[in-house]
Tab-separated table of C-alpha atoms in Angstrom:
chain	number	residue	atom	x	y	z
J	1	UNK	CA	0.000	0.000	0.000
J	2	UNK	CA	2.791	2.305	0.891
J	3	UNK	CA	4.002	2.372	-2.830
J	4	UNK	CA	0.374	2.660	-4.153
J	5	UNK	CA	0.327	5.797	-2.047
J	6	UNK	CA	3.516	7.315	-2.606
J	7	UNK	CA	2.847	7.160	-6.550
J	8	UNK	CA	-0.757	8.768	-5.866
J	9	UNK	CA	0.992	12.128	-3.965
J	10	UNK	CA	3.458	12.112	-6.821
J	11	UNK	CA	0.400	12.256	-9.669
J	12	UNK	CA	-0.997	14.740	-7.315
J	13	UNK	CA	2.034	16.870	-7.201
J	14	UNK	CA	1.892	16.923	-11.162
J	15	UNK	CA	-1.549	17.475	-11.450
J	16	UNK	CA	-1.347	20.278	-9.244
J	17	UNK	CA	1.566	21.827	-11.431
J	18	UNK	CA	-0.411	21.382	-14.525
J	19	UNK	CA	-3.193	23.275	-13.523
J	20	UNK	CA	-1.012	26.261	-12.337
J	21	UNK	CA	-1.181	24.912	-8.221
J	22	UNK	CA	2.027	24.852	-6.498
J	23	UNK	CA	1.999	21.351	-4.941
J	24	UNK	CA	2.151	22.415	-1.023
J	25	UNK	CA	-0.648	21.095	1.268
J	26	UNK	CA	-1.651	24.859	2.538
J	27	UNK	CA	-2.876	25.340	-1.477
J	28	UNK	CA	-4.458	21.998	-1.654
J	29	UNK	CA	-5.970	22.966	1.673
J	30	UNK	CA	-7.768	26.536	0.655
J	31	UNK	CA	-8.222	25.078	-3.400
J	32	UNK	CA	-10.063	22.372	-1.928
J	33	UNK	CA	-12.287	23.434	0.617
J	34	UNK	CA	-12.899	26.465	-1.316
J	35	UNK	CA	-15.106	23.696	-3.361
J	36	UNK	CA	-15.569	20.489	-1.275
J	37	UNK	CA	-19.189	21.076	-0.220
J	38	UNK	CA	-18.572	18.350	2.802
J	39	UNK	CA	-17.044	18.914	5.829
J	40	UNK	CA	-13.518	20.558	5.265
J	41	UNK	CA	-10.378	19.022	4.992
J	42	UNK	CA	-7.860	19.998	7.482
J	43	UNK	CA	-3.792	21.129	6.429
J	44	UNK	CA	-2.449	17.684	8.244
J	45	UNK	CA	-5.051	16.067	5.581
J	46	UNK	CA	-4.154	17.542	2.185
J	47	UNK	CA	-0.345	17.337	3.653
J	48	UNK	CA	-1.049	13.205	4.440
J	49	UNK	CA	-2.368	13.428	0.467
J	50	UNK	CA	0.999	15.126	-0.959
J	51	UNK	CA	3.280	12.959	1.788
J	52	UNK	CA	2.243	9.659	0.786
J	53	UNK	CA	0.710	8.839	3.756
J	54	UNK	CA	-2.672	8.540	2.500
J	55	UNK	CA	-4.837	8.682	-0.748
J	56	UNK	CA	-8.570	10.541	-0.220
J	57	UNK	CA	-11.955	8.839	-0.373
J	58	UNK	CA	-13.947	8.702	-3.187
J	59	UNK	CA	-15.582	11.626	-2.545
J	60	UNK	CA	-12.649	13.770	-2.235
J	61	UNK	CA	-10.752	11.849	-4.887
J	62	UNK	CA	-13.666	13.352	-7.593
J	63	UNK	CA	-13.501	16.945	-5.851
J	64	UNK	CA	-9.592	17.196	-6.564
J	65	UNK	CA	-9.874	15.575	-10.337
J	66	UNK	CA	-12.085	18.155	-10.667
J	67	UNK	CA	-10.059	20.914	-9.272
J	68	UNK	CA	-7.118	19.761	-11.493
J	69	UNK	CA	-8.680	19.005	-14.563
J	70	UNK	CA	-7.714	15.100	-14.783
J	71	UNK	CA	-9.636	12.268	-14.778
J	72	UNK	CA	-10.431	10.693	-11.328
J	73	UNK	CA	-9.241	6.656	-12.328
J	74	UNK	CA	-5.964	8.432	-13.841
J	75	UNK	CA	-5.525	10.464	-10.371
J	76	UNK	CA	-5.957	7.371	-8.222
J	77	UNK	CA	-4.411	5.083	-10.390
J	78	UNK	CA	-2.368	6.467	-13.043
J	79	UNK	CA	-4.273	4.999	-16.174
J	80	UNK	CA	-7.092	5.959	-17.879
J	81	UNK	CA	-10.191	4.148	-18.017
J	82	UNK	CA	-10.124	2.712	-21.229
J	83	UNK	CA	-14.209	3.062	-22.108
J	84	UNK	CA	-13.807	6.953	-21.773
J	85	UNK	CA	-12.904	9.699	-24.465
J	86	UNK	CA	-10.351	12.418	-23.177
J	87	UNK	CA	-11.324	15.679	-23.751
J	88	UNK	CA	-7.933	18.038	-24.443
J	89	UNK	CA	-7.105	20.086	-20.881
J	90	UNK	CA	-6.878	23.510	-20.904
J	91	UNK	CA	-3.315	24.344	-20.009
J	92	UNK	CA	-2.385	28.073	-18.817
J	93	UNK	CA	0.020	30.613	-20.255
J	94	UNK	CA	2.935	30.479	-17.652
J	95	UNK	CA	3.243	33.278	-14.862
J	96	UNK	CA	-0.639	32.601	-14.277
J	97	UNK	CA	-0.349	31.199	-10.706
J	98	UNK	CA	-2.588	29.702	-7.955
J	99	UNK	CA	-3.516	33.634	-7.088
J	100	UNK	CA	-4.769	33.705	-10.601
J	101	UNK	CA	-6.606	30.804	-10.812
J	102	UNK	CA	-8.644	31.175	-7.372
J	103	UNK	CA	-9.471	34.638	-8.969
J	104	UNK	CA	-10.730	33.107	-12.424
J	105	UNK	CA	-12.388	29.791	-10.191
J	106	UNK	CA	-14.386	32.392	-8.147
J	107	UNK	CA	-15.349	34.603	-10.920
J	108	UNK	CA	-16.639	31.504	-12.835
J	109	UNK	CA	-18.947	30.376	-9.388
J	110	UNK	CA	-20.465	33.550	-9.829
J	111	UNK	CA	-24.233	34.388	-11.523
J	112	UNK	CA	-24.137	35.439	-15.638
J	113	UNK	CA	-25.449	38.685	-14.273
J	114	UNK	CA	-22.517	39.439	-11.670
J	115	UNK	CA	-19.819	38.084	-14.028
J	116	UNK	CA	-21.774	40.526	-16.765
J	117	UNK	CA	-20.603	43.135	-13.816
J	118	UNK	CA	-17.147	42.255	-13.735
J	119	UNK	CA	-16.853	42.057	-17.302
J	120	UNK	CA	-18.138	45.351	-17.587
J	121	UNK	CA	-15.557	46.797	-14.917
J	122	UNK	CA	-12.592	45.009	-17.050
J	123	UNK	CA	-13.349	46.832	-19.743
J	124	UNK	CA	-13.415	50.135	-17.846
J	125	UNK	CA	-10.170	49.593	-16.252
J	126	UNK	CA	-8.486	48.667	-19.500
J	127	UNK	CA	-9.919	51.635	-21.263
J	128	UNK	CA	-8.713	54.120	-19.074
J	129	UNK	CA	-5.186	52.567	-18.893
């Protein structure tokens, strides 16, 4: 089991990178209970997920494939299922960091009317530059 787990922290660690996420367990901690709608996840937790020390239920697993963009069999196991079509990730243009993509993950939670808003005060700002 110990190997099983090491090898899930290290396709954590990458999947975090790929999405932009530095792979420390304070940024797994905020990134995940910002959108875990269960009871939250403590630091020790999301640090026992990047240590090795343990892999998350179910649950959790799905939240953080989620989060990352990856698929949740490839996260847990490092394979794809084989009955499912990959669609292409998104990747980001580098020097867009965690900071960034909190920002973008909130403004995408909010209502079409309220990201109307900010879209509107975007174009302000960048006007008057």
């Amino acid at each position: 089991m110990g190997n099983e787990r090491e090898k899930f922290s290290q396709r954590l660690a990458h999947a975090m990178q790929q999405a932009g996420y530095e792979p420390r367990p304070t940024v797994l901690f905020h990134l995940f209970n910002t959108h875990y709608r269960g009871r939250s996840v403590s630091v020790q937790t999301t640090s026992r997920w990047l240590g090795a020390q343990a892999i998350p239920a179910q649950d959790k697993l799905q939240v953080l494939a989620d989060l990352l963009g990856v698929e949740p069999h490839t996260l847990r196991f490092g394979t794809a299922p084989r009955s499912r079509v990959a669609e292409p990730r998104m990747t980001w243009p580098a020097g867009v960091g965690s900071r960034e993509r909190q920002t973008i993950d909130a403004y995408l939670q909010r209502s079409p009317k309220k990201r109307e808003l900010v879209g509107e005060l975007v174009k302000a700002l960048s006007d008057s530059a």
